[in-house]
Amino acid sequence: MVVRMSEIGGGRVGPSMPLMRWGMLGGALDQPYFFLSYARRDDRAAYVGRFYNDLLEALDLPGPVTARQPTFRDVVNIMLGDDWLLELSRAVGSCRSMVALYSPAYFRSEYCGKEWTHFAARVRRYQEMTSVPPRALVPVLWEPVPQRRMPAEVRAVQYTEPGLGEEYLRHGLLQLMQSDPGGPAYRHVVREIARRVRMAADPFNLPTDEPPAFDLSEVRGCFPVNEVPELTGHVRIFVAACTKEQPPMGRSHTAYYGEAPWMWAPYSPPRVPTVVERAKRVITGDGHTASVEAVSPQLIRHLNRARHLNQACVLLVDAWSAREAPYRGALLRYDELYHPTTAVLVPCHEHDRESGTDNQALWDAVKRVFERNWMRRNDPHDPVFWVHVDQHEFDDTLARAVTVTQNRIAASGHVRRLPPGAPPPSMPRL
């Protein structure tokens, strides 16, 4: 992944191991034992750093090995004042193995795509030179990723196996860390990954590439990157959620609500932080600024003002609160007018049985509030209106929705709009 100096901070971020020059095949004593390839957005709560440290502990490499073959993680090995692109190019071009943390954010990252693509090319060159297929790439399922979201080159590399455990295969390593940090399931996966790193790094000596002849920025990564550049700017978050003092009518599980609308935590208990804090991390992590306010009767005026200022908007709506005053009237008005630069997410905890899809009355009520938008819900071709968003999908869904709305702003009004008026008739059932 790419690290800019502004992300490293004002001081030294960690020990930097010197990297020697190397030849075409072998010959270097201090090639990084493994290179950690990950999306910066996946490390907001320092989970990647914790996994990295746990992996080093599980590897338990002897001192002479780590001195000559240091592991490489950008924020540890790149110091203030270093040429980050040069150091990154050296590490990707010389590492003995690569640990890649697969996630939705990973496959949207331009530089993660460059890292994966160039390392895979080094693996192919080794096989062409020796007729031996090296298993030097160690994929780690950080968060679940639909196979259709993976490039064909990635799908060709096996990244799951039963020995890692059913929970890991279903939910990914991040979920194991969050649900039971340091627990037996998480420790088992870390030990297995460490074993695979040894099997990847010890037997093989991949061909290496030396800067300045090799420049990672010139690599054409195999991950698809949006052709329309993301628009850096301000995102306004509006929350429609009741409070613990005045919970929604009929709702018995009030622990999800706080003292104010923005204290709503649909993924808690046991998931923290609040959904607003999580949304702000996603938005600011992508280089934007964000502000938060409750949905009010002046919602349409606020949305119109935001469009005038070229600001994207996000509505975070509690399904139970959408039926309540003052939110229902404001959301009905939004649904009638339709704002193409506003995204709507309705989060839902997968273990919140009260809010499950089998609660037909609840979701029928939400449908009546968003009657015009309901037909395009969860549409991957128009990804700005999402319901039943669980905690595993929230970050990626929000990031995609914000990108789409900002690209519509950048398109200077060339957007598809719904005409105002009565809602369209229901589609006949097939």
Coordinates of C-alpha atoms in Angstrom, one line a residue, residues 2-327:
V2 CA 1.1 3.6 -0.5
V3 CA 2.1 5.7 2.5
R4 CA 2.3 9.5 2.2
M5 CA 4.5 11.5 4.5
S6 CA 1.5 13.2 6.0
E7 CA 0.3 9.7 7.1
I8 CA 3.5 8.8 8.8
G9 CA 3.4 11.7 11.3
G10 CA 5.9 14.1 12.8
G11 CA 8.4 11.6 14.2
R12 CA 10.0 8.3 13.7
V13 CA 7.3 5.6 13.4
G14 CA 9.5 2.6 14.1
P15 CA 12.8 0.8 13.4
S16 CA 14.0 0.9 9.9
M17 CA 16.1 -2.0 8.6
P18 CA 18.6 -1.1 5.9
L19 CA 18.0 -2.9 2.6
M20 CA 21.0 -4.0 0.5
R21 CA 21.2 -4.0 -3.3
W22 CA 20.4 -7.4 -4.9
G23 CA 20.9 -9.3 -8.1
M24 CA 18.5 -11.0 -10.5
L25 CA 18.1 -14.3 -8.6
G26 CA 19.1 -14.7 -5.0
G27 CA 22.4 -13.2 -3.7
A28 CA 20.8 -10.8 -1.1
L29 CA 21.0 -11.6 2.6
D30 CA 18.5 -9.0 3.8
Q31 CA 15.6 -9.4 1.5
P32 CA 12.4 -8.9 3.7
Y33 CA 11.3 -12.2 5.0
F34 CA 7.7 -11.2 4.2
F35 CA 6.0 -8.0 2.9
L36 CA 2.6 -7.1 4.5
S37 CA 0.3 -5.8 1.8
Y38 CA -2.9 -4.3 3.1
A39 CA -5.3 -1.4 2.6
R40 CA -4.7 1.6 5.0
R41 CA -8.4 1.9 5.5
D42 CA -8.5 -1.5 7.1
D43 CA -6.2 -0.4 10.0
R44 CA -8.3 2.4 11.5
A45 CA -8.6 0.7 14.8
A46 CA -5.0 -0.7 14.7
Y47 CA -6.2 -4.2 14.0
V48 CA -3.7 -4.7 11.2
G49 CA -0.9 -3.6 13.5
R50 CA -2.0 -6.1 16.2
F51 CA -2.2 -8.9 13.7
Y52 CA 1.3 -8.0 12.4
N53 CA 2.8 -8.2 15.9
D54 CA 1.0 -11.4 16.6
L55 CA 2.3 -12.9 13.4
L56 CA 5.9 -11.9 14.3
E57 CA 5.4 -13.5 17.7
A58 CA 4.1 -16.7 16.1
L59 CA 7.0 -16.8 13.6
D60 CA 9.5 -16.5 16.4
L61 CA 12.4 -15.9 13.9
P62 CA 15.9 -16.2 15.2
G63 CA 17.8 -12.9 15.7
P64 CA 20.3 -13.4 12.9
V65 CA 17.4 -14.1 10.4
T66 CA 15.5 -11.0 11.3
A67 CA 18.7 -8.9 11.2
R68 CA 19.4 -10.1 7.6
Q69 CA 15.9 -10.6 6.4
P70 CA 13.7 -8.1 8.2
T71 CA 9.9 -8.2 7.8
F72 CA 8.4 -5.2 6.1
R73 CA 5.3 -3.2 7.1
D74 CA 5.3 0.4 5.7
V75 CA 4.6 2.3 8.9
V76 CA 7.3 0.3 10.7
N77 CA 10.1 0.3 8.1
I78 CA 9.7 3.7 6.4
M79 CA 11.1 6.5 8.5
L80 CA 10.4 10.2 8.3
G81 CA 12.5 11.7 5.5
D82 CA 12.7 8.4 3.5
D83 CA 11.6 8.2 -0.1
W84 CA 8.5 6.1 0.6
L85 CA 8.1 5.1 -3.0
L86 CA 11.7 4.0 -3.3
E87 CA 11.5 2.0 -0.1
L88 CA 8.2 0.5 -1.1
S89 CA 9.5 -0.5 -4.5
R90 CA 12.6 -2.1 -2.9
A91 CA 10.5 -4.1 -0.5
V92 CA 8.0 -5.3 -3.1
G93 CA 10.8 -6.1 -5.6
S94 CA 12.9 -8.1 -3.1
C95 CA 10.7 -9.7 -0.4
R96 CA 10.8 -13.5 -0.1
S97 CA 7.1 -13.8 0.5
M98 CA 4.0 -11.5 0.6
V99 CA 1.1 -11.7 3.1
A100 CA -1.9 -10.0 1.4
L101 CA -4.9 -9.0 3.6
Y102 CA -7.9 -9.5 1.3
S103 CA -10.8 -7.2 2.0
P104 CA -13.2 -5.0 -0.1
A105 CA -11.0 -2.0 0.6
Y106 CA -7.9 -4.0 -0.5
F107 CA -9.4 -4.6 -3.9
R108 CA -10.3 -1.0 -4.3
S109 CA -6.7 0.2 -3.5
E110 CA -4.6 1.2 -6.5
Y111 CA -1.3 0.5 -4.7
C112 CA -2.4 -2.7 -3.2
G113 CA -3.2 -3.8 -6.8
K114 CA 0.3 -2.7 -7.9
E115 CA 1.9 -4.7 -5.0
W116 CA -0.1 -7.8 -5.7
T117 CA 0.5 -7.7 -9.5
H118 CA 4.2 -7.2 -9.3
F119 CA 4.8 -9.9 -6.7
A120 CA 2.7 -12.3 -8.7
A121 CA 4.9 -11.5 -11.7
R122 CA 8.0 -12.3 -9.7
V123 CA 6.4 -15.7 -8.8
R124 CA 5.7 -16.4 -12.4
R125 CA 9.3 -15.6 -13.4
Y126 CA 10.6 -17.9 -10.8
Q127 CA 8.5 -20.7 -12.1
E128 CA 9.6 -20.0 -15.7
M129 CA 13.2 -20.1 -14.6
T130 CA 13.1 -23.2 -12.4
S131 CA 9.9 -25.1 -13.4
V132 CA 9.0 -25.1 -9.7
P133 CA 5.7 -23.4 -8.7
P134 CA 6.5 -21.4 -5.5
R135 CA 3.8 -20.8 -3.0
A136 CA 5.3 -17.5 -2.0
L137 CA 2.0 -15.5 -1.8
V138 CA 0.1 -16.0 1.5
P139 CA -3.5 -14.7 1.1
V140 CA -5.3 -13.8 4.3
L141 CA -9.1 -13.3 4.3
W142 CA -9.3 -10.1 6.4
E143 CA -12.9 -9.5 5.5
P144 CA -15.3 -11.5 3.3
V145 CA -15.1 -10.5 -0.4
P146 CA -17.6 -11.7 -3.0
Q147 CA -15.6 -13.6 -5.7
R148 CA -17.2 -11.4 -8.4
R149 CA -15.4 -8.5 -6.7
M150 CA -12.0 -10.2 -7.2
P151 CA -10.0 -9.9 -10.4
A152 CA -9.6 -13.1 -12.3
E153 CA -5.9 -13.2 -11.5
V154 CA -6.7 -13.2 -7.7
R155 CA -9.4 -15.8 -8.0
A156 CA -6.9 -18.2 -9.6
V157 CA -4.9 -18.3 -6.4
Q158 CA -6.5 -20.5 -3.7
Y159 CA -7.1 -18.4 -0.5
T160 CA -9.2 -20.6 1.7
E161 CA -9.0 -24.1 3.2
P162 CA -11.0 -26.0 5.8
G163 CA -8.1 -26.3 8.2
L164 CA -8.4 -22.6 9.0
G165 CA -11.8 -23.0 10.6
E166 CA -15.4 -22.3 9.6
E167 CA -15.7 -19.0 11.4
Y168 CA -12.6 -17.7 9.6
L169 CA -13.9 -18.8 6.2
R170 CA -17.3 -17.2 6.8
H171 CA -16.4 -13.9 8.5
G172 CA -12.6 -13.4 8.0
L173 CA -9.8 -12.7 10.5
L174 CA -10.9 -9.2 11.5
Q175 CA -14.2 -10.7 12.9
L176 CA -12.2 -13.2 14.9
M177 CA -10.1 -10.4 16.4
Q178 CA -13.2 -8.3 17.2
S179 CA -15.3 -11.1 18.7
D180 CA -12.6 -12.9 20.7
P181 CA -9.2 -11.1 20.6
G182 CA -6.6 -13.6 21.6
G183 CA -9.0 -16.4 21.6
P184 CA -8.2 -20.0 20.4
A185 CA -9.8 -19.6 16.9
Y186 CA -7.8 -16.4 16.2
R187 CA -4.6 -17.9 17.6
H188 CA -5.0 -21.0 15.5
V189 CA -5.4 -19.0 12.3
V190 CA -2.3 -16.8 13.1
R191 CA -0.2 -20.0 13.8
E192 CA -1.4 -21.4 10.4
I193 CA -0.5 -18.2 8.6
A194 CA 2.9 -18.2 10.3
R195 CA 3.5 -21.8 9.1
R196 CA 2.6 -20.8 5.6
V197 CA 4.9 -17.8 5.7
R198 CA 7.8 -20.1 6.6
M199 CA 6.8 -22.5 3.8
A200 CA 6.7 -19.5 1.4
A201 CA 9.9 -17.7 2.5
D202 CA 12.4 -20.4 3.4
P203 CA 12.5 -22.7 0.3
F204 CA 12.3 -20.2 -2.5
N205 CA 14.5 -17.3 -3.6
L206 CA 12.5 -15.3 -6.0
P207 CA 14.0 -13.1 -8.7
T208 CA 14.5 -9.5 -7.4
D209 CA 14.0 -6.1 -8.9
E210 CA 16.2 -3.1 -8.0
P211 CA 15.3 0.6 -8.0
P212 CA 15.7 2.8 -9.9
A213 CA 15.3 0.3 -12.7
F214 CA 12.1 -0.9 -11.0
D215 CA 9.5 1.7 -10.0
L216 CA 6.3 0.4 -8.3
S217 CA 4.4 3.5 -9.5
E218 CA 4.8 2.4 -13.1
V219 CA 3.3 -1.0 -12.5
R220 CA -0.2 -1.4 -13.9
G221 CA -2.1 -3.2 -11.2
C222 CA -4.7 -5.8 -11.9
F223 CA -7.2 -4.4 -9.5
P224 CA -10.0 -2.3 -11.2
V225 CA -9.7 1.4 -10.3
N226 CA -12.6 3.8 -10.9
E227 CA -12.0 5.7 -14.1
V228 CA -13.7 8.7 -12.6
P229 CA -11.5 10.1 -9.9
E230 CA -13.0 10.5 -6.5
L231 CA -13.9 14.0 -5.5
T232 CA -12.2 15.2 -2.3
G233 CA -14.6 17.3 -0.3
H234 CA -17.0 17.5 2.6
V235 CA -19.6 14.9 3.4
R236 CA -22.7 15.7 5.6
I237 CA -24.0 12.9 7.7
F238 CA -27.7 13.0 8.8
V239 CA -28.9 10.5 11.5
A240 CA -32.5 9.4 12.0
A241 CA -32.5 7.5 15.2
C242 CA -34.4 7.7 18.5
T243 CA -32.8 7.9 21.9
K244 CA -32.7 5.7 25.0
E245 CA -34.9 8.1 26.8
Q246 CA -37.5 8.1 24.0
P247 CA -37.0 4.7 22.2
P248 CA -39.1 3.8 19.1
M249 CA -42.6 2.5 19.7
G250 CA -42.7 -1.3 20.0
R251 CA -38.9 -1.6 20.4
S252 CA -37.9 -3.7 23.4
H253 CA -34.2 -3.8 22.8
T254 CA -33.3 -0.2 23.7
A255 CA -29.5 -0.9 24.4
Y256 CA -28.8 0.1 20.8
Y257 CA -29.8 3.8 21.5
G258 CA -27.9 6.5 23.3
E259 CA -28.4 9.9 24.8
A260 CA -28.6 11.6 21.4
P261 CA -29.4 10.4 17.8
W262 CA -25.7 10.2 16.9
M263 CA -25.1 7.9 19.8
W264 CA -27.1 5.2 18.0
A265 CA -25.1 1.9 17.8
P266 CA -27.0 -0.6 15.7
Y267 CA -24.1 -3.0 15.8
S268 CA -23.8 -2.8 19.6
P269 CA -24.1 -4.7 21.8
P270 CA -21.6 -6.1 21.4
R271 CA -20.3 -4.1 18.4
V272 CA -18.7 -0.7 19.0
P273 CA -18.2 2.1 18.1
T274 CA -21.4 4.0 17.2
V275 CA -22.4 3.9 13.6
V276 CA -21.6 7.6 13.2
E277 CA -18.1 7.2 14.5
R278 CA -17.6 4.3 12.1
A279 CA -19.0 6.3 9.2
K280 CA -16.7 9.2 10.0
R281 CA -13.7 6.9 10.0
V282 CA -14.6 5.6 6.6
I283 CA -15.1 9.1 5.2
T284 CA -12.1 10.8 6.7
G285 CA -10.0 7.7 6.0
D286 CA -10.7 8.3 2.3
G287 CA -9.4 11.9 2.6
H288 CA -12.7 13.8 3.1
T289 CA -14.1 15.8 6.0
A290 CA -17.4 15.0 7.7
S291 CA -20.0 16.7 9.8
V292 CA -22.9 15.1 11.7
E293 CA -26.4 16.3 12.6
A294 CA -29.8 14.8 13.3
V295 CA -32.5 14.6 10.6
S296 CA -34.9 17.4 11.2
P297 CA -38.0 19.0 9.4
Q298 CA -35.4 21.2 7.6
L299 CA -33.7 18.2 6.0
I300 CA -34.6 19.1 2.4
R301 CA -33.3 22.6 2.9
H302 CA -30.1 21.2 4.2
L303 CA -29.8 18.7 1.3
N304 CA -30.4 21.5 -1.2
R305 CA -27.8 23.7 0.4
A306 CA -25.3 20.8 0.3
R307 CA -25.9 20.3 -3.4
H308 CA -25.4 24.0 -4.0
L309 CA -22.0 23.6 -2.2
N310 CA -21.1 20.4 -4.1
Q311 CA -21.2 18.4 -0.9
A312 CA -22.3 14.7 -0.7
C313 CA -24.8 13.7 1.9
V314 CA -25.5 10.4 3.8
L315 CA -28.6 9.5 5.6
L316 CA -28.1 6.8 8.3
V317 CA -31.6 5.6 9.2
D318 CA -32.8 3.3 12.0
A319 CA -35.6 1.2 10.6
W320 CA -37.6 1.6 13.8
S321 CA -37.1 5.3 14.1
A322 CA -38.0 6.0 10.4
R323 CA -41.7 5.4 11.4
E324 CA -41.5 8.0 14.3
A325 CA -41.9 11.8 14.4
P326 CA -40.1 13.9 13.5
Y327 CA -38.2 11.6 11.2

